[in-house]
Coordinates of C-alpha atoms in Angstrom, one line a residue:
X520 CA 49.1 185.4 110.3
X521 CA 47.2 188.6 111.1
X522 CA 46.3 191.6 109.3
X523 CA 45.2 195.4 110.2
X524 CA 42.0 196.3 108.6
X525 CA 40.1 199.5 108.4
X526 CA 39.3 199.9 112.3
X527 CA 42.7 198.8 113.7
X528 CA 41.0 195.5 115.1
X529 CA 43.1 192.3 114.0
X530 CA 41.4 189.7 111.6
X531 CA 43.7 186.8 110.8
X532 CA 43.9 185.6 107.5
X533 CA 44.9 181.7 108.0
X534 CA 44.6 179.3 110.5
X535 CA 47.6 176.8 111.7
X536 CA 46.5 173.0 112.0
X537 CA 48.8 171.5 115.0
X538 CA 47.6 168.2 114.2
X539 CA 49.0 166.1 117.1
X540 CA 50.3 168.2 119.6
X541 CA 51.8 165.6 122.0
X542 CA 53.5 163.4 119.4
X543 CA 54.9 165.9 117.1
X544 CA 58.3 164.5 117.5
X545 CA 57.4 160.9 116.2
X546 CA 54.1 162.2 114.5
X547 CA 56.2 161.9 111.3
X548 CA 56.3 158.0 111.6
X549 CA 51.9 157.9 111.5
X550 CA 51.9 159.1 107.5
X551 CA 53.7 155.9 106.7
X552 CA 50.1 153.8 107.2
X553 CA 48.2 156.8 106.4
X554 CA 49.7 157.3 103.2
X555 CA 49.3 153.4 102.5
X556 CA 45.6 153.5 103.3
X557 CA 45.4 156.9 100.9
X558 CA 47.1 155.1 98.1
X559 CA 45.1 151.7 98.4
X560 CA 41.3 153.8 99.0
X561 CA 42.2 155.5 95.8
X562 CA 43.6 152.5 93.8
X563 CA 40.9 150.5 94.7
X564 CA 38.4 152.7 94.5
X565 CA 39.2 153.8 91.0
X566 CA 39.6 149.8 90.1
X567 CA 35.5 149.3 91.5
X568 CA 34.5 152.3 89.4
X569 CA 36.3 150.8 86.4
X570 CA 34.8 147.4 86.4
X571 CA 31.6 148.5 87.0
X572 CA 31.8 150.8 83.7
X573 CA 33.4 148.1 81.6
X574 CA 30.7 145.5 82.8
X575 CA 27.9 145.6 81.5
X576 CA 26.2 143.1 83.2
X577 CA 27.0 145.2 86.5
X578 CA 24.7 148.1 85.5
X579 CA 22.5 147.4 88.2
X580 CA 21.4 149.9 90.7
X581 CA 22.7 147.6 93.7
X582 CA 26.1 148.1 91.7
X583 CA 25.3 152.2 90.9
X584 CA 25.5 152.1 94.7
X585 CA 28.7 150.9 95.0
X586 CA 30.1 153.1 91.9
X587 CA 28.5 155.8 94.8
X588 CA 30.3 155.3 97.3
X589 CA 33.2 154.7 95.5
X590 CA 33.1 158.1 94.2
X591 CA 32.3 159.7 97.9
X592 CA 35.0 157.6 99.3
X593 CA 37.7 159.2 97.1
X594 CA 36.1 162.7 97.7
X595 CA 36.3 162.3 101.5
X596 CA 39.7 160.7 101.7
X597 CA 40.9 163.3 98.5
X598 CA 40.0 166.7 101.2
X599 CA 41.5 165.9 104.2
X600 CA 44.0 162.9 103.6
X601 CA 46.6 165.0 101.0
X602 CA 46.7 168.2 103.5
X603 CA 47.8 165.9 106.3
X604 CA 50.5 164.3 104.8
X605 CA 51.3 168.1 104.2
X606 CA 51.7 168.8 107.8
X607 CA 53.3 165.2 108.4
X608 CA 55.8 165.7 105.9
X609 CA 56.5 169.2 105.0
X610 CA 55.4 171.3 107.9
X611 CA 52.4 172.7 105.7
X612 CA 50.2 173.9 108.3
X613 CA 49.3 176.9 107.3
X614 CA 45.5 176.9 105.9
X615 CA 43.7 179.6 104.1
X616 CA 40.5 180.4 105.9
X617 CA 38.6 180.2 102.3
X618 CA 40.2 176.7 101.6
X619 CA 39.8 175.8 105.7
X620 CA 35.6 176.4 105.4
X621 CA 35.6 174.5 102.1
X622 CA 37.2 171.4 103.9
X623 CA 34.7 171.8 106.5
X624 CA 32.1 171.6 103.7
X625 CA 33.3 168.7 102.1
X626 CA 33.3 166.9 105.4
X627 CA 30.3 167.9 106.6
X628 CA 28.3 167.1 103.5
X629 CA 30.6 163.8 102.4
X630 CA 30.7 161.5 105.2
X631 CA 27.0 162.0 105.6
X632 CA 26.5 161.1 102.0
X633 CA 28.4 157.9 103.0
X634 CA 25.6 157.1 105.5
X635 CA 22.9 157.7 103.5
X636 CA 24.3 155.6 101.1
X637 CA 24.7 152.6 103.5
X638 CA 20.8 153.6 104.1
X639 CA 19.7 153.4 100.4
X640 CA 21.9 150.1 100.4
X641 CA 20.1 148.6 102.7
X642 CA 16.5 149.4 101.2
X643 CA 18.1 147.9 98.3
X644 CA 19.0 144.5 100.4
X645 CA 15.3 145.0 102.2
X646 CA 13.2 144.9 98.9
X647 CA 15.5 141.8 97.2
X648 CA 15.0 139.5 100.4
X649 CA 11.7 140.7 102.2
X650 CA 10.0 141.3 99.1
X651 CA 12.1 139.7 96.0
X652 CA 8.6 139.7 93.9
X653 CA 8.6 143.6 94.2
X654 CA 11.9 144.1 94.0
X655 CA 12.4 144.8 89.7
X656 CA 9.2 147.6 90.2
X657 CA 10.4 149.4 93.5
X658 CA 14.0 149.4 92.9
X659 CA 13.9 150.5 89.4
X660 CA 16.4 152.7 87.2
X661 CA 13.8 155.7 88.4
X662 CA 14.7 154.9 91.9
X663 CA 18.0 155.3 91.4
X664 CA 17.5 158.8 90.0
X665 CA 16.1 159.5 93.0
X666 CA 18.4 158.3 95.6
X667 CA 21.2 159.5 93.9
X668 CA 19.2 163.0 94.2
X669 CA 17.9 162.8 97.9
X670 CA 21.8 161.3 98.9
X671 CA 23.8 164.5 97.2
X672 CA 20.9 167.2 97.9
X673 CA 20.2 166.3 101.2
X674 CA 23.5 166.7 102.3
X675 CA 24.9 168.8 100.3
X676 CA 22.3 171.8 101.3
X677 CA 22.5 171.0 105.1
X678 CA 25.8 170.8 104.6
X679 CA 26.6 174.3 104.1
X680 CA 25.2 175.5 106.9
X681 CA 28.1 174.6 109.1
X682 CA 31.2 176.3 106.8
X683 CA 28.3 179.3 106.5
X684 CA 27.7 180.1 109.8
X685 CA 31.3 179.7 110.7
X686 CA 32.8 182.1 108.2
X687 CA 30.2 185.2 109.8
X688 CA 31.9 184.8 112.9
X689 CA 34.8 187.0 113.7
X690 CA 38.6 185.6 114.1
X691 CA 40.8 188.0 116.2
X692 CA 43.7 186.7 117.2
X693 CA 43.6 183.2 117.8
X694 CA 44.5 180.8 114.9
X695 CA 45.7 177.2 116.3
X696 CA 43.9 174.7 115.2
X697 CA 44.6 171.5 117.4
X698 CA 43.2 169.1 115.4
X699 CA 44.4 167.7 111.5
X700 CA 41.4 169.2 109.9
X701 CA 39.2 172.1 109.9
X702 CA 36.8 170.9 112.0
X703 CA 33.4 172.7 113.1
X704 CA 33.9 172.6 117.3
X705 CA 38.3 172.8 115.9
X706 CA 37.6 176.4 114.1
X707 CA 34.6 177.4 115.5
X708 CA 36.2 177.6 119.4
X709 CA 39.0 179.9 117.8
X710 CA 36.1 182.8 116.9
X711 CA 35.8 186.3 119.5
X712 CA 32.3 185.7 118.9
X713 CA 29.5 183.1 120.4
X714 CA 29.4 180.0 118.8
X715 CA 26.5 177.9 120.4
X716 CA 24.6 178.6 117.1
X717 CA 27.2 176.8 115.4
X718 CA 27.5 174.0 118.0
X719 CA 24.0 173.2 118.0
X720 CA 24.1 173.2 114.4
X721 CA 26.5 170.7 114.5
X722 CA 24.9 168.6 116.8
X723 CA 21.1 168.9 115.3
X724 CA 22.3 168.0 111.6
X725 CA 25.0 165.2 113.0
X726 CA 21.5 163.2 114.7
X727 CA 19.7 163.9 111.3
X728 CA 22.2 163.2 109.3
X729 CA 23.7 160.4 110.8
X730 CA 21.6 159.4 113.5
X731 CA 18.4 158.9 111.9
X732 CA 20.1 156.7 109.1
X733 CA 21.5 154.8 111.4
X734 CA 18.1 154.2 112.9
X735 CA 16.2 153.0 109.4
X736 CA 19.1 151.0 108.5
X737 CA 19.2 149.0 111.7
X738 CA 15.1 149.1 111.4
X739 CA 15.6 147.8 107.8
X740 CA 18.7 144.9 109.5
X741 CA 15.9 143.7 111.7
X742 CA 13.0 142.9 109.4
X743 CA 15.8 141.3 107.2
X744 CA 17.1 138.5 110.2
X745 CA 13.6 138.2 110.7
X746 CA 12.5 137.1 107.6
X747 CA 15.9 135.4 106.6
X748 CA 15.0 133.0 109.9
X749 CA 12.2 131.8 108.5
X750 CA 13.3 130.5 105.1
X751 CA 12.7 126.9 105.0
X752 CA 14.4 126.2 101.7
X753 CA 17.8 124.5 101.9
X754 CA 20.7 127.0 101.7
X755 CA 18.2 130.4 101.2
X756 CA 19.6 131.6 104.5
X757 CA 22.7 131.4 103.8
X758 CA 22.4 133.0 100.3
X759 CA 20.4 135.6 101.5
X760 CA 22.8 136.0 104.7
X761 CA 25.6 135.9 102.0
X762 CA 24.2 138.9 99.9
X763 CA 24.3 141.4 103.0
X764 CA 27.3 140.4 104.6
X765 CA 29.8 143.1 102.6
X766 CA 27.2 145.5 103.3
X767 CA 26.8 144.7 107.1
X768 CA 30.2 144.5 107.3
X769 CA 31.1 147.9 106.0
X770 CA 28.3 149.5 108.0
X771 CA 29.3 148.0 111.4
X772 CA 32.6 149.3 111.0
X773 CA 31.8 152.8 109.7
X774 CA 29.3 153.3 112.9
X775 CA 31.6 152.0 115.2
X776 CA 34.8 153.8 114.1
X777 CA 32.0 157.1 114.2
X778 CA 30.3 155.9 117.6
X779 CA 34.0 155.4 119.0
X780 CA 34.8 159.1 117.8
X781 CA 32.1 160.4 119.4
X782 CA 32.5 159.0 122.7
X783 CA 36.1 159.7 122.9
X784 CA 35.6 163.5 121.8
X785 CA 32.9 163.8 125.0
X786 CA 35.6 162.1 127.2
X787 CA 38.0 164.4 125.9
X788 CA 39.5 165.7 130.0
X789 CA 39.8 161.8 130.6
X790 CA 41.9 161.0 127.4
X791 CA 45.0 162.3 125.9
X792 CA 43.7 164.7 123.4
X793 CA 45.7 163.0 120.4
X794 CA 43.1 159.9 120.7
X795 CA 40.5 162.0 119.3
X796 CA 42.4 163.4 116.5
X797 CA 44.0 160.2 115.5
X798 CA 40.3 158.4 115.1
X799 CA 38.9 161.5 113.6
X800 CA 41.9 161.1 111.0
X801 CA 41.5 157.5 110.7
X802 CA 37.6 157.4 110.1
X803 CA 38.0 159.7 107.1
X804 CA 41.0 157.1 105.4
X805 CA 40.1 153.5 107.0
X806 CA 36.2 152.9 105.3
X807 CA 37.6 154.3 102.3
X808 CA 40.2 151.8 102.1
X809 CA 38.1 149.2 103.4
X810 CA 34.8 149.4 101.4
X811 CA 36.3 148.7 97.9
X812 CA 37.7 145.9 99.4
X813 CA 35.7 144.2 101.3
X814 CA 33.0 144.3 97.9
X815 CA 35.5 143.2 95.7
X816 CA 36.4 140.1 98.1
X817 CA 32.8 139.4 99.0
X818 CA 31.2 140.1 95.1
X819 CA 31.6 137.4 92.7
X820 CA 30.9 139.7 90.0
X821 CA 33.5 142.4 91.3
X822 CA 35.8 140.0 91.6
X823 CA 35.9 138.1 88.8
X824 CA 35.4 142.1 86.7
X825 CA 38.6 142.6 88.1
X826 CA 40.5 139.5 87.2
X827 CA 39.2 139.8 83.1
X828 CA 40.8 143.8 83.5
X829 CA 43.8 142.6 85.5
X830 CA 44.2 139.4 82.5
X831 CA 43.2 141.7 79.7
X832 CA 45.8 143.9 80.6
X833 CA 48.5 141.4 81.2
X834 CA 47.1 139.9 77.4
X835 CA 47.6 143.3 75.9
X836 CA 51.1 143.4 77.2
X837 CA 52.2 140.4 76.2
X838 CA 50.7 141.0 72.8
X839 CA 53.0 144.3 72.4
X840 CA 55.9 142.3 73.5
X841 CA 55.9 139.6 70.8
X842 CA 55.4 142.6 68.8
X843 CA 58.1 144.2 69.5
X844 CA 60.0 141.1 69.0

């Protein structure tokens, strides 16, 4: 949509996500497992956050983590997942610009709270295996102040620089988005005016962001293998390999799925452009299905949290039944 302003130049007032432009005549048929993964990363999600409230004995900052990025999970999935069904289903793919650069905020400050996570998570696994003596000083219930601080200001402020920069430039007359999301490089490409600032924007806070904790957490992976080959003691290896296996899980698959989307976005002329969009809409959806998960399959504690709600609950209702009778 366009509108006149005072100067007779056009401004357009919303922009229209495409989504998939190739498939859009079987597109329909993708929200079935998207909407699956949506339902199960917020179900499960929700089901972590409530044993680790109800627990007490899970009030631990290893487990503060995880209550984290449970919470950042159903933010990222929450922004992006609910418009695309939207477009899958009813055709909604008209965006408001307003509500376009708040998506792009939410992304750009969420998913890299998800990595910094992963990085404070594996400090966390660091100090309890390379230093166990040190572990109840350094991570202590003031450290976990502090990471929760440095995780949501860090990326929160850099965060805004992208939806900032992209809302001063000027929008003429094109307004298709081809991708499912307001992306920065999506929206950005649209503007009349130069957007390298923007690009390189992008790029500079992505390596920060991302790329540096990617760096300390494989730095911090290292030293751990090291020093978990060395224990002597019967069956230490394996607990200690056991402890870090639902968090090296989830961080394999969270920088793969991201390495994979970037290399497929630079090969973008050799690929059909829907290969791109489809990870991109995957990679907000799959680790926030998978993490809650894969912890509550790998954590005893989770686990068994969830069976005493799951039995409690069943108790209660077979409590109001006799009741009743």
């Amino acid at each position: 949509m366009l509108t006149a302003n005072a100067t007779s130049s056009f401004q357009i007032s919303h922009f229209v996500l495409i989504c998939f432009p190739n498939i859009q005549s079987w597109q329909h048929w993708l929200s079935i497992p998207l909407a699956l993964l949506l339902l199960s990363a917020i179900v499960a999600n929700i089901l972590i956050l409530a044993v680790i409230q109800r627990e007490r004995h899970l009030h631990e900052p290893m487990y503060f983590f995880i209550a984290l990025l449970a919470i950042l999970d159903l933010v990222v999935c929450l922004s992006t997942i609910p418009k695309i069904l939207g477009i899958l289903w009813f055709n909604w793919k008209l965006i408001d610009l307003h509500a376009c650069f708040l998506q792009m905020y939410f992304v750009n400050s969420f998913v890299p709270s998800q990595s910094a996570t992963f990085l404070v998570m594996a400090f966390d696994r660091y100090t309890a295996i390379c230093n166990p003596l040190h572990y109840p000083s350094v991570i202590s219930s003031r450290f976990v102040s502090q990471a929760f601080a440095f995780i949501l200001l860090r990326n929160l402020l850099v965060g805004i620089g992208n939806p900032v920069l992209a809302a001063r430039l000027p929008y003429c007359s094109r307004n298709i988005i081809e991708n499912c999301i307001c992306g920065v490089i999506s929206v950005t490409s649209l503007a009349c005016g130069d957007s390298t600032i923007n690009k390189l924007y992008q790029l500079a806070t992505g390596f920060i962001l991302l790329g540096i904790d990617f760096i300390f957490i494989s730095m911090s992976y290292c030293m751990i293998f090291r020093v978990v080959m060395k224990l002597q003691a019967e069956g230490a290896a394996a607990t200690a390999f056991s402890t870090c296996t639902p968090h090296f899980i989830l961080i394999s698959f969270f920088y793969t799925l991201l390495l994979v989307l970037i290399f497929t976005n630079t090969m973008r002329k050799k690929i059909p452009p829907d290969v791109p969009i489809l990870l991109n809409v995957f990679h907000f959806v799959v680790p926030s299905a998978m993490n809650p998960i894969v912890y509550g399959l790998r954590s005893k504690d989770i686990k068994q949290g969830i069976k005493k709600m799951i039995g409690k609950g069943n108790t209660n209702l077979n409590v109001k039944d006799n009741a009743t009778n």
